[in-house]
CSV table of N, CA, C and O in Angstrom, one decimal:
chain,number,residue,atom,x,y,z
A,1,MET,N,-3.1,3.6,15.4
A,1,MET,CA,-4.0,2.4,15.7
A,1,MET,C,-3.9,2.1,17.2
A,1,MET,O,-2.9,2.0,17.8
A,2,LYS,N,-5.1,1.9,17.8
A,2,LYS,CA,-5.2,1.6,19.2
A,2,LYS,C,-5.5,0.1,19.4
A,2,LYS,O,-6.4,-0.4,18.7
A,3,VAL,N,-4.7,-0.5,20.3
A,3,VAL,CA,-4.9,-1.9,20.5
A,3,VAL,C,-5.1,-2.2,22.0
A,3,VAL,O,-4.4,-1.6,22.8
A,4,SER,N,-6.1,-2.9,22.3
A,4,SER,CA,-6.4,-3.2,23.7
A,4,SER,C,-6.0,-4.7,24.0
A,4,SER,O,-6.3,-5.6,23.2
A,5,LEU,N,-5.3,-4.9,25.1
A,5,LEU,CA,-4.8,-6.2,25.5
A,5,LEU,C,-5.3,-6.5,26.9
A,5,LEU,O,-5.4,-5.7,27.8
A,6,ARG,N,-5.6,-7.8,27.1
A,6,ARG,CA,-6.0,-8.3,28.4
A,6,ARG,C,-4.7,-8.7,29.2
A,6,ARG,O,-3.7,-8.9,28.7
A,7,ALA,N,-4.9,-8.8,30.5
A,7,ALA,CA,-3.8,-9.2,31.4
A,7,ALA,C,-3.2,-10.5,30.9
A,7,ALA,O,-3.9,-11.5,30.7
A,8,GLY,N,-1.9,-10.6,30.8
A,8,GLY,CA,-1.2,-11.8,30.4
A,8,GLY,C,-1.1,-12.0,28.9
A,8,GLY,O,-0.5,-12.9,28.4
A,9,GLU,N,-1.8,-11.2,28.1
A,9,GLU,CA,-1.8,-11.3,26.6
A,9,GLU,C,-0.5,-10.9,26.0
A,9,GLU,O,0.1,-10.0,26.6
A,10,ARG,N,-0.2,-11.5,24.9
A,10,ARG,CA,1.0,-11.1,24.2
A,10,ARG,C,0.7,-10.4,22.9
A,10,ARG,O,-0.3,-10.7,22.3
A,11,ILE,N,1.6,-9.5,22.4
A,11,ILE,CA,1.5,-8.9,21.1
A,11,ILE,C,2.9,-9.0,20.5
A,11,ILE,O,3.9,-8.8,21.2
A,12,TYR,N,3.0,-9.3,19.3
A,12,TYR,CA,4.2,-9.5,18.6
A,12,TYR,C,4.4,-8.2,17.7
A,12,TYR,O,3.6,-8.0,16.7
A,13,ILE,N,5.4,-7.4,17.9
A,13,ILE,CA,5.6,-6.2,17.2
A,13,ILE,C,7.0,-6.2,16.6
A,13,ILE,O,8.0,-6.2,17.3
A,14,ASN,N,7.1,-6.1,15.3
A,14,ASN,CA,8.3,-6.1,14.6
A,14,ASN,C,9.4,-7.0,15.1
A,14,ASN,O,10.6,-6.6,15.3
A,15,GLY,N,9.0,-8.2,15.4
A,15,GLY,CA,9.9,-9.2,15.9
A,15,GLY,C,10.1,-9.3,17.4
A,15,GLY,O,10.6,-10.2,17.9
A,16,ALA,N,9.6,-8.3,18.1
A,16,ALA,CA,9.6,-8.3,19.6
A,16,ALA,C,8.3,-8.9,20.1
A,16,ALA,O,7.2,-8.7,19.6
A,17,VAL,N,8.4,-9.6,21.2
A,17,VAL,CA,7.3,-10.2,21.9
A,17,VAL,C,7.1,-9.4,23.2
A,17,VAL,O,8.0,-9.3,24.0
A,18,LEU,N,5.9,-8.8,23.3
A,18,LEU,CA,5.5,-8.0,24.6
A,18,LEU,C,4.4,-8.8,25.3
A,18,LEU,O,3.4,-9.2,24.6
A,19,ARG,N,4.5,-8.9,26.6
A,19,ARG,CA,3.4,-9.5,27.4
A,19,ARG,C,3.1,-8.4,28.4
A,19,ARG,O,3.9,-7.9,29.1
A,20,VAL,N,1.8,-8.2,28.5
A,20,VAL,CA,1.3,-7.2,29.5
A,20,VAL,C,0.9,-7.9,30.8
A,20,VAL,O,0.3,-9.0,30.7
A,21,ASP,N,1.0,-7.2,31.9
A,21,ASP,CA,0.7,-7.9,33.2
A,21,ASP,C,-0.7,-7.4,33.7
A,21,ASP,O,-1.2,-8.0,34.7
A,22,ARG,N,-1.3,-6.5,33.0
A,22,ARG,CA,-2.7,-6.0,33.3
A,22,ARG,C,-3.4,-5.5,32.1
A,22,ARG,O,-2.7,-5.3,31.0
A,23,LYS,N,-4.6,-5.3,32.1
A,23,LYS,CA,-5.4,-4.8,31.0
A,23,LYS,C,-4.8,-3.5,30.6
A,23,LYS,O,-4.6,-2.6,31.5
A,24,VAL,N,-4.6,-3.3,29.3
A,24,VAL,CA,-3.9,-2.1,28.9
A,24,VAL,C,-4.4,-1.8,27.4
A,24,VAL,O,-4.7,-2.7,26.7
A,25,SER,N,-4.4,-0.5,27.1
A,25,SER,CA,-4.5,-0.1,25.7
A,25,SER,C,-3.2,0.6,25.3
A,25,SER,O,-2.7,1.4,26.0
A,26,ILE,N,-2.8,0.2,24.1
A,26,ILE,CA,-1.6,0.9,23.5
A,26,ILE,C,-2.0,1.5,22.2
A,26,ILE,O,-2.8,1.0,21.5
A,27,GLU,N,-1.3,2.6,21.9
A,27,GLU,CA,-1.5,3.2,20.6
A,27,GLU,C,-0.2,3.1,19.8
A,27,GLU,O,0.9,3.5,20.3
A,28,LEU,N,-0.3,2.5,18.6
A,28,LEU,CA,0.8,2.4,17.7
A,28,LEU,C,0.8,3.6,16.8
A,28,LEU,O,-0.2,3.7,16.0
A,29,VAL,N,1.7,4.5,16.9
A,29,VAL,CA,1.7,5.8,16.2
A,29,VAL,C,2.4,5.8,14.9
A,29,VAL,O,2.4,6.8,14.2
A,30,ASN,N,3.1,4.7,14.6
A,30,ASN,CA,3.7,4.7,13.3
A,30,ASN,C,3.5,3.3,12.6
A,30,ASN,O,2.8,2.4,13.3
A,31,ASP,N,3.9,3.1,11.4
A,31,ASP,CA,3.7,1.8,10.8
A,31,ASP,C,4.6,0.7,11.4
A,31,ASP,O,5.8,0.8,11.4
A,32,VAL,N,3.9,-0.3,11.9
A,32,VAL,CA,4.6,-1.5,12.5
A,32,VAL,C,3.9,-2.7,12.0
A,32,VAL,O,2.7,-2.7,11.7
A,33,MET,N,4.6,-3.8,12.0
A,33,MET,CA,4.0,-5.1,11.8
A,33,MET,C,3.7,-5.8,13.1
A,33,MET,O,4.7,-5.9,13.9
A,34,PHE,N,2.5,-6.2,13.3
A,34,PHE,CA,2.2,-6.8,14.6
A,34,PHE,C,1.1,-7.9,14.4
A,34,PHE,O,0.4,-7.9,13.5
A,35,LEU,N,1.1,-8.8,15.4
A,35,LEU,CA,0.1,-9.8,15.5
A,35,LEU,C,-0.3,-9.9,16.9
A,35,LEU,O,0.6,-9.8,17.9
A,36,LEU,N,-1.6,-10.1,17.2
A,36,LEU,CA,-2.1,-10.4,18.5
A,36,LEU,C,-1.9,-11.8,18.8
A,36,LEU,O,-1.9,-12.7,17.8
A,37,GLU,N,-1.8,-12.2,20.0
A,37,GLU,CA,-1.5,-13.6,20.4
A,37,GLU,C,-2.6,-14.5,19.8
A,37,GLU,O,-2.2,-15.6,19.3
A,38,GLY,N,-3.8,-14.1,19.7
A,38,GLY,CA,-4.9,-15.0,19.2
A,38,GLY,C,-4.7,-15.2,17.7
A,38,GLY,O,-5.4,-16.1,17.1
A,39,GLN,N,-3.9,-14.4,17.0
A,39,GLN,CA,-3.7,-14.6,15.5
A,39,GLN,C,-2.5,-15.4,15.2
A,39,GLN,O,-2.3,-15.8,14.1
A,40,VAL,N,-1.7,-15.8,16.2
A,40,VAL,CA,-0.5,-16.5,16.0
A,40,VAL,C,-0.8,-18.0,15.9
A,40,VAL,O,-1.5,-18.6,16.8
A,41,MET,N,-0.3,-18.6,14.9
A,41,MET,CA,-0.5,-20.1,14.7
A,41,MET,C,0.8,-20.8,15.2
A,41,MET,O,1.9,-20.4,14.8
A,42,GLN,N,0.6,-21.8,16.0
A,42,GLN,CA,1.7,-22.6,16.4
A,42,GLN,C,2.0,-23.6,15.3
A,42,GLN,O,1.2,-24.0,14.5
A,43,ALA,N,3.3,-24.0,15.2
A,43,ALA,CA,3.8,-25.0,14.2
A,43,ALA,C,2.9,-26.2,14.2
A,43,ALA,O,2.6,-26.8,13.1
A,44,SER,N,2.5,-26.7,15.3
A,44,SER,CA,1.8,-27.9,15.4
A,44,SER,C,0.4,-27.8,14.8
A,44,SER,O,-0.3,-28.8,14.5
A,45,ASP,N,-0.1,-26.6,14.7
A,45,ASP,CA,-1.4,-26.4,14.1
A,45,ASP,C,-1.4,-26.2,12.6
A,45,ASP,O,-2.4,-26.1,11.9
A,46,ALA,N,-0.2,-26.2,12.0
A,46,ALA,CA,0.0,-26.0,10.5
A,46,ALA,C,-0.2,-27.3,9.9
A,46,ALA,O,0.8,-27.9,9.3
A,47,THR,N,-1.4,-27.9,9.9
A,47,THR,CA,-1.7,-29.3,9.5
A,47,THR,C,-2.2,-29.4,8.0
A,47,THR,O,-2.4,-30.5,7.6
A,48,THR,N,-2.4,-28.3,7.4
A,48,THR,CA,-2.9,-28.4,6.0
A,48,THR,C,-2.0,-27.4,5.1
A,48,THR,O,-1.2,-26.6,5.7
A,49,ALA,N,-2.1,-27.5,3.8
A,49,ALA,CA,-1.3,-26.7,2.9
A,49,ALA,C,-1.5,-25.2,3.2
A,49,ALA,O,-0.5,-24.5,3.2
A,50,MET,N,-2.7,-24.8,3.3
A,50,MET,CA,-3.0,-23.3,3.5
A,50,MET,C,-2.5,-22.9,4.9
A,50,MET,O,-2.0,-21.8,5.1
A,51,ARG,N,-2.7,-23.8,5.9
A,51,ARG,CA,-2.2,-23.4,7.3
A,51,ARG,C,-0.7,-23.4,7.3
A,51,ARG,O,-0.1,-22.5,8.0
A,52,GLN,N,0.0,-24.2,6.5
A,52,GLN,CA,1.4,-24.1,6.4
A,52,GLN,C,1.9,-22.8,5.8
A,52,GLN,O,2.8,-22.2,6.2
A,53,LEU,N,1.1,-22.4,4.7
A,53,LEU,CA,1.4,-21.2,4.1
A,53,LEU,C,1.2,-20.0,5.1
A,53,LEU,O,2.1,-19.1,5.1
A,54,TYR,N,0.2,-20.1,5.9
A,54,TYR,CA,-0.1,-19.0,6.9
A,54,TYR,C,1.1,-19.0,7.8
A,54,TYR,O,1.6,-17.9,8.2
A,55,PHE,N,1.6,-20.1,8.3
A,55,PHE,CA,2.6,-20.2,9.3
A,55,PHE,C,3.9,-19.5,8.7
A,55,PHE,O,4.6,-18.8,9.4
A,56,VAL,N,4.2,-19.8,7.5
A,56,VAL,CA,5.4,-19.2,6.8
A,56,VAL,C,5.3,-17.7,6.7
A,56,VAL,O,6.3,-17.0,7.0
A,57,VAL,N,4.2,-17.2,6.3
A,57,VAL,CA,4.0,-15.8,6.1
A,57,VAL,C,4.0,-15.1,7.5
A,57,VAL,O,4.5,-14.0,7.7
A,58,GLN,N,3.5,-15.8,8.5
A,58,GLN,CA,3.5,-15.3,9.9
A,58,GLN,C,4.9,-15.1,10.3
A,58,GLN,O,5.2,-14.1,11.0
A,59,LEU,N,5.8,-16.0,10.0
A,59,LEU,CA,7.2,-15.9,10.3
A,59,LEU,C,7.8,-14.6,9.7
A,59,LEU,O,8.6,-13.9,10.3
A,60,MET,N,7.4,-14.3,8.5
A,60,MET,CA,7.9,-13.0,7.9
A,60,MET,C,7.4,-11.8,8.6
A,60,MET,O,8.1,-10.9,8.8
A,61,LEU,N,6.1,-11.9,9.1
A,61,LEU,CA,5.6,-10.7,9.8
A,61,LEU,C,6.2,-10.6,11.2
A,61,LEU,O,6.5,-9.5,11.6
A,62,MET,N,6.5,-11.7,11.8
A,62,MET,CA,7.0,-11.7,13.2
A,62,MET,C,8.5,-11.2,13.2
A,62,MET,O,8.9,-10.7,14.2
A,63,ASN,N,9.2,-11.4,12.1
A,63,ASN,CA,10.6,-10.9,12.1
A,63,ASN,C,10.9,-10.3,10.7
A,63,ASN,O,11.6,-10.8,9.9
A,64,PRO,N,10.3,-9.1,10.5
A,64,PRO,CA,10.4,-8.5,9.2
A,64,PRO,C,11.8,-8.0,8.7
A,64,PRO,O,12.0,-7.8,7.6
A,65,THR,N,12.7,-8.0,9.7
A,65,THR,CA,14.1,-7.6,9.3
A,65,THR,C,14.9,-8.7,8.7
A,65,THR,O,15.9,-8.5,8.1
A,66,ASP,N,14.4,-10.0,8.8
A,66,ASP,CA,15.1,-11.1,8.2
A,66,ASP,C,14.0,-12.1,7.7
A,66,ASP,O,13.6,-13.1,8.4
A,67,VAL,N,13.6,-11.9,6.5
A,67,VAL,CA,12.6,-12.8,5.9
A,67,VAL,C,13.2,-13.8,4.9
A,67,VAL,O,12.5,-14.5,4.2
A,68,ARG,N,14.6,-13.8,4.9
A,68,ARG,CA,15.3,-14.7,3.9
A,68,ARG,C,14.9,-16.2,4.1
A,68,ARG,O,14.5,-16.8,3.1
A,69,ASP,N,14.9,-16.7,5.3
A,69,ASP,CA,14.6,-18.1,5.5
A,69,ASP,C,13.1,-18.4,5.2
A,69,ASP,O,12.8,-19.4,4.5
A,70,PRO,N,12.2,-17.6,5.8
A,70,PRO,CA,10.8,-17.9,5.5
A,70,PRO,C,10.5,-17.7,4.0
A,70,PRO,O,9.7,-18.5,3.5
A,71,MET,N,11.1,-16.8,3.4
A,71,MET,CA,10.8,-16.6,1.9
A,71,MET,C,11.3,-17.8,1.1
A,71,MET,O,10.7,-18.2,0.2
A,72,ALA,N,12.4,-18.4,1.6
A,72,ALA,CA,12.9,-19.6,0.9
A,72,ALA,C,11.9,-20.8,1.1
A,72,ALA,O,11.9,-21.7,0.2
A,73,LEU,N,11.2,-20.8,2.1
A,73,LEU,CA,10.1,-21.8,2.3
A,73,LEU,C,8.8,-21.4,1.6
A,73,LEU,O,8.1,-22.3,1.0
A,74,TYR,N,8.5,-20.1,1.6
A,74,TYR,CA,7.3,-19.6,0.9
A,74,TYR,C,7.3,-19.9,-0.6
A,74,TYR,O,6.3,-20.4,-1.1
A,75,ARG,N,8.3,-19.6,-1.3
A,75,ARG,CA,8.3,-19.7,-2.7
A,75,ARG,C,8.0,-21.0,-3.3
A,75,ARG,O,7.0,-21.2,-4.1
A,76,PRO,N,8.6,-22.1,-2.9
A,76,PRO,CA,8.3,-23.4,-3.4
A,76,PRO,C,6.9,-23.9,-2.9
A,76,PRO,O,6.2,-24.6,-3.7
A,77,HIS,N,6.5,-23.6,-1.7
A,77,HIS,CA,5.2,-24.0,-1.2
A,77,HIS,C,4.1,-23.3,-2.0
A,77,HIS,O,3.2,-24.0,-2.4
A,78,HIS,N,4.2,-22.0,-2.2
A,78,HIS,CA,3.2,-21.3,-3.0
A,78,HIS,C,3.2,-21.8,-4.4
A,78,HIS,O,2.1,-22.0,-4.9
A,79,ALA,N,4.3,-22.0,-5.0
A,79,ALA,CA,4.4,-22.5,-6.4
A,79,ALA,C,3.7,-23.9,-6.5
A,79,ALA,O,3.0,-24.2,-7.4
A,80,ALA,N,3.9,-24.8,-5.5
A,80,ALA,CA,3.3,-26.1,-5.5
A,80,ALA,C,1.8,-26.0,-5.4
A,80,ALA,O,1.0,-26.7,-6.1
A,81,LEU,N,1.3,-25.1,-4.6
A,81,LEU,CA,-0.1,-24.9,-4.4
A,81,LEU,C,-0.7,-24.4,-5.7
A,81,LEU,O,-1.8,-24.9,-6.2
A,82,LEU,N,-0.1,-23.4,-6.4
A,82,LEU,CA,-0.5,-22.9,-7.7
A,82,LEU,C,-0.6,-24.1,-8.7
A,82,LEU,O,-1.5,-24.1,-9.5
A,83,ALA,N,0.4,-24.9,-8.7
A,83,ALA,CA,0.5,-26.0,-9.7
A,83,ALA,C,-0.6,-27.0,-9.5
A,83,ALA,O,-1.0,-27.6,-10.5
A,84,LEU,N,-1.0,-27.2,-8.3
A,84,LEU,CA,-1.9,-28.3,-8.0
A,84,LEU,C,-3.4,-27.8,-8.0
A,84,LEU,O,-4.3,-28.6,-8.1
A,85,CYS,N,-3.6,-26.5,-7.9
A,85,CYS,CA,-4.9,-26.0,-7.7
A,85,CYS,C,-5.6,-25.7,-9.1
A,85,CYS,O,-5.0,-25.2,-10.0
A,86,GLU,N,-6.9,-26.1,-9.1
A,86,GLU,CA,-7.7,-25.8,-10.3
A,86,GLU,C,-8.9,-24.9,-9.9
A,86,GLU,O,-9.6,-24.4,-10.8
A,87,ASN,N,-9.2,-24.8,-8.7
A,87,ASN,CA,-10.4,-24.0,-8.2
A,87,ASN,C,-10.1,-22.5,-8.3
A,87,ASN,O,-9.1,-22.0,-7.9
A,88,ARG,N,-11.0,-21.8,-9.0
A,88,ARG,CA,-10.8,-20.4,-9.3
A,88,ARG,C,-10.6,-19.6,-8.1
A,88,ARG,O,-9.8,-18.7,-8.0
A,89,GLU,N,-11.5,-19.8,-7.0
A,89,GLU,CA,-11.4,-19.0,-5.8
A,89,GLU,C,-10.0,-19.2,-5.1
A,89,GLU,O,-9.4,-18.2,-4.7
A,90,MET,N,-9.5,-20.4,-5.1
A,90,MET,CA,-8.2,-20.7,-4.5
A,90,MET,C,-7.1,-20.0,-5.4
A,90,MET,O,-6.2,-19.4,-4.8
A,91,LEU,N,-7.2,-20.2,-6.7
A,91,LEU,CA,-6.2,-19.6,-7.6
A,91,LEU,C,-6.1,-18.1,-7.4
A,91,LEU,O,-5.0,-17.5,-7.3
A,92,ASP,N,-7.3,-17.4,-7.4
A,92,ASP,CA,-7.4,-16.0,-7.2
A,92,ASP,C,-6.8,-15.6,-5.9
A,92,ASP,O,-6.0,-14.6,-5.8
A,93,GLY,N,-7.1,-16.3,-4.9
A,93,GLY,CA,-6.6,-16.1,-3.5
A,93,GLY,C,-5.1,-16.2,-3.5
A,93,GLY,O,-4.4,-15.4,-2.9
A,94,LEU,N,-4.6,-17.3,-4.1
A,94,LEU,CA,-3.1,-17.5,-4.0
A,94,LEU,C,-2.4,-16.4,-4.8
A,94,LEU,O,-1.3,-16.0,-4.4
A,95,ASN,N,-2.9,-15.9,-5.9
A,95,ASN,CA,-2.3,-14.9,-6.6
A,95,ASN,C,-2.3,-13.6,-5.8
A,95,ASN,O,-1.3,-12.8,-5.8
A,96,ALA,N,-3.4,-13.3,-5.2
A,96,ALA,CA,-3.5,-12.1,-4.3
A,96,ALA,C,-2.5,-12.2,-3.2
A,96,ALA,O,-1.9,-11.2,-2.8
A,97,ILE,N,-2.4,-13.3,-2.6
A,97,ILE,CA,-1.5,-13.5,-1.5
A,97,ILE,C,-0.1,-13.3,-1.9
A,97,ILE,O,0.7,-12.6,-1.2
A,98,ASP,N,0.3,-13.8,-3.1
A,98,ASP,CA,1.6,-13.6,-3.6
A,98,ASP,C,1.9,-12.1,-3.8
A,98,ASP,O,3.0,-11.6,-3.5
A,99,GLU,N,0.9,-11.4,-4.3
A,99,GLU,CA,1.1,-9.9,-4.5
A,99,GLU,C,1.3,-9.2,-3.2
A,99,GLU,O,2.2,-8.3,-3.0
A,100,LEU,N,0.5,-9.6,-2.2
A,100,LEU,CA,0.7,-9.0,-0.9
A,100,LEU,C,2.0,-9.3,-0.2
A,100,LEU,O,2.7,-8.4,0.3
A,101,VAL,N,2.4,-10.6,-0.3
A,101,VAL,CA,3.8,-10.9,0.2
A,101,VAL,C,4.9,-10.2,-0.5
A,101,VAL,O,5.8,-9.7,0.1
A,102,GLY,N,4.7,-10.1,-1.8
A,102,GLY,CA,5.7,-9.4,-2.6
A,102,GLY,C,5.9,-7.9,-2.3
A,102,GLY,O,6.9,-7.3,-2.4
A,103,SER,N,4.8,-7.3,-1.8
A,103,SER,CA,4.8,-5.9,-1.4
A,103,SER,C,5.0,-5.8,0.1
A,103,SER,O,4.7,-4.7,0.7
A,104,THR,N,5.4,-6.8,0.8
A,104,THR,CA,5.6,-6.9,2.3
A,104,THR,C,4.4,-6.5,3.1
A,104,THR,O,4.5,-6.0,4.2
A,105,ARG,N,3.2,-6.8,2.5
A,105,ARG,CA,2.0,-6.6,3.3
A,105,ARG,C,1.5,-7.9,3.9
A,105,ARG,O,0.5,-8.5,3.5
A,106,TYR,N,2.3,-8.3,4.8
A,106,TYR,CA,2.2,-9.7,5.4
A,106,TYR,C,0.9,-9.8,6.2
A,106,TYR,O,0.2,-10.9,6.1
A,107,PHE,N,0.5,-8.8,6.9
A,107,PHE,CA,-0.8,-8.9,7.7
A,107,PHE,C,-2.0,-9.1,6.8
A,107,PHE,O,-2.8,-10.0,7.0
A,108,GLU,N,-2.0,-8.4,5.7
A,108,GLU,CA,-3.1,-8.5,4.7
A,108,GLU,C,-3.1,-9.9,4.1
A,108,GLU,O,-4.1,-10.5,3.8
A,109,ALA,N,-1.8,-10.4,3.8
A,109,ALA,CA,-1.7,-11.7,3.3
A,109,ALA,C,-2.2,-12.8,4.2
A,109,ALA,O,-2.9,-13.7,3.8
A,110,LEU,N,-2.0,-12.6,5.5
A,110,LEU,CA,-2.5,-13.6,6.5
A,110,LEU,C,-4.0,-13.5,6.5
A,110,LEU,O,-4.6,-14.6,6.6
A,111,LYS,N,-4.6,-12.4,6.5
A,111,LYS,CA,-6.0,-12.3,6.4
A,111,LYS,C,-6.6,-13.0,5.2
A,111,LYS,O,-7.6,-13.7,5.3
A,112,ARG,N,-5.9,-12.8,4.1
A,112,ARG,CA,-6.4,-13.5,2.8
A,112,ARG,C,-6.3,-15.0,2.9
A,112,ARG,O,-7.1,-15.7,2.5
A,113,ILE,N,-5.2,-15.5,3.5
A,113,ILE,CA,-5.0,-16.9,3.7
A,113,ILE,C,-6.1,-17.4,4.7
A,113,ILE,O,-6.7,-18.5,4.4
A,114,ARG,N,-6.3,-16.7,5.8
A,114,ARG,CA,-7.4,-17.2,6.7
A,114,ARG,C,-8.7,-17.3,6.0
A,114,ARG,O,-9.5,-18.2,6.3
A,115,ALA,N,-9.0,-16.4,5.1
A,115,ALA,CA,-10.3,-16.4,4.4
A,115,ALA,C,-10.4,-17.6,3.5
A,115,ALA,O,-11.5,-18.1,3.2
A,116,LEU,N,-9.3,-18.2,3.1
A,116,LEU,CA,-9.3,-19.5,2.3
A,116,LEU,C,-9.4,-20.7,3.1
A,116,LEU,O,-9.6,-21.8,2.6
A,117,PHE,N,-9.2,-20.7,4.4
A,117,PHE,CA,-9.3,-21.9,5.3
A,117,PHE,C,-10.6,-22.6,5.1
A,117,PHE,O,-10.6,-23.9,4.9
A,118,PRO,N,-11.8,-22.0,5.1
A,118,PRO,CA,-13.0,-22.8,4.9
A,118,PRO,C,-13.1,-23.4,3.5
A,118,PRO,O,-13.6,-24.5,3.3
A,119,VAL,N,-12.5,-22.7,2.5
A,119,VAL,CA,-12.5,-23.3,1.1
A,119,VAL,C,-11.7,-24.6,1.1
A,119,VAL,O,-12.1,-25.6,0.6
A,120,GLU,N,-10.5,-24.5,1.7
A,120,GLU,CA,-9.6,-25.6,1.8
A,120,GLU,C,-10.3,-26.7,2.6
A,120,GLU,O,-10.2,-27.9,2.2
A,121,GLN,N,-10.9,-26.4,3.7
A,121,GLN,CA,-11.6,-27.4,4.5
A,121,GLN,C,-12.6,-28.1,3.7
A,121,GLN,O,-12.8,-29.4,3.8
A,122,ALA,N,-13.4,-27.4,2.9
A,122,ALA,CA,-14.5,-28.0,2.1
A,122,ALA,C,-13.8,-28.9,1.1
A,122,ALA,O,-14.4,-30.0,0.8
A,123,ILE,N,-12.7,-28.5,0.5
A,123,ILE,CA,-12.0,-29.3,-0.5
A,123,ILE,C,-11.5,-30.6,0.2
A,123,ILE,O,-11.8,-31.7,-0.4
A,124,LEU,N,-10.9,-30.5,1.3
A,124,LEU,CA,-10.4,-31.7,2.0
A,124,LEU,C,-11.5,-32.6,2.4
A,124,LEU,O,-11.3,-33.8,2.5
A,125,ALA,N,-12.7,-32.0,2.7
A,125,ALA,CA,-13.8,-32.9,3.1
A,125,ALA,C,-14.5,-33.5,1.9
A,125,ALA,O,-15.5,-34.2,2.1
A,126,GLY,N,-14.1,-33.1,0.7
A,126,GLY,CA,-14.7,-33.6,-0.5
A,126,GLY,C,-16.0,-33.0,-0.8
A,126,GLY,O,-16.8,-33.5,-1.5
A,127,ALA,N,-16.3,-31.8,-0.2
A,127,ALA,CA,-17.6,-31.2,-0.4
A,127,ALA,C,-17.7,-30.4,-1.7
A,127,ALA,O,-18.8,-30.1,-2.2
A,128,MET,N,-16.6,-30.2,-2.4
A,128,MET,CA,-16.6,-29.5,-3.7
A,128,MET,C,-16.6,-30.5,-4.8
A,128,MET,O,-15.8,-31.4,-4.9
A,129,ILE,N,-17.4,-30.2,-5.8
A,129,ILE,CA,-17.5,-31.1,-7.0
A,129,ILE,C,-16.2,-30.8,-7.8
A,129,ILE,O,-15.6,-31.7,-8.3
A,130,ASP,N,-15.9,-29.6,-8.0
A,130,ASP,CA,-14.7,-29.2,-8.8
A,130,ASP,C,-13.5,-29.1,-7.9
A,130,ASP,O,-13.2,-28.1,-7.4
A,131,SER,N,-12.9,-30.3,-7.7
A,131,SER,CA,-11.8,-30.4,-6.8
A,131,SER,C,-10.6,-29.5,-7.2
A,131,SER,O,-10.2,-29.6,-8.4
A,132,PRO,N,-10.1,-28.6,-6.4
A,132,PRO,CA,-9.1,-27.7,-6.8
A,132,PRO,C,-7.7,-28.4,-6.7
A,132,PRO,O,-6.7,-27.8,-7.2
A,133,PHE,N,-7.5,-29.5,-6.1
A,133,PHE,CA,-6.2,-30.1,-5.9
A,133,PHE,C,-6.2,-31.4,-6.7
A,133,PHE,O,-7.0,-32.3,-6.4
A,134,GLU,N,-5.3,-31.5,-7.6
A,134,GLU,CA,-5.1,-32.7,-8.4
A,134,GLU,C,-3.7,-33.1,-8.2
A,134,GLU,O,-2.8,-32.3,-8.2
A,135,ALA,N,-3.5,-34.4,-8.2
A,135,ALA,CA,-2.1,-34.9,-8.2
A,135,ALA,C,-1.4,-34.5,-9.5
A,135,ALA,O,-1.9,-34.7,-10.5
A,136,ALA,N,-0.2,-34.1,-9.3
A,136,ALA,CA,0.6,-33.7,-10.5
A,136,ALA,C,1.1,-34.9,-11.2
A,136,ALA,O,1.3,-35.9,-10.7
C-alpha cells in the first residue's frame, strides 16, 4: 500500500508516530496497522457515544501490542450501546463493529463507526421517528 504525506503530517504505524518534514510517499510492504493524522480523533472530540467508541477502538489500533486497557473500556461501552439501541441500522452496525474488533480488524471497525456518525447525529437531533436510544 502506498501512502502520500504532506510536509509536517503524521502517520501512526503500529504504535509509532512518524512525522515527515517534506512531502513524501511511503510504501507499506507488509501488514501494518496505521492511521493518518486526519483520521485521529482527539479525546476532547469524543463527545457522543459513537465518537467515544471510535476513540477507544482507535487506541487499540494505535498500540496493537497492548489492547488490554482499551478493550476493558470497549466491552462495557459497546454492551451499553447494544442494550440501549433499538434502531436496526445502529444494531447491525454495532454487531459488525464487534466482529471486526474481535478479529483485530480495527481500521475497518473505525470506518464502520464513522459511517454511523450521521445516524447518531440524526438520532441526537431528534430527526428519527424510531428513536434508537431508550433509557434503560
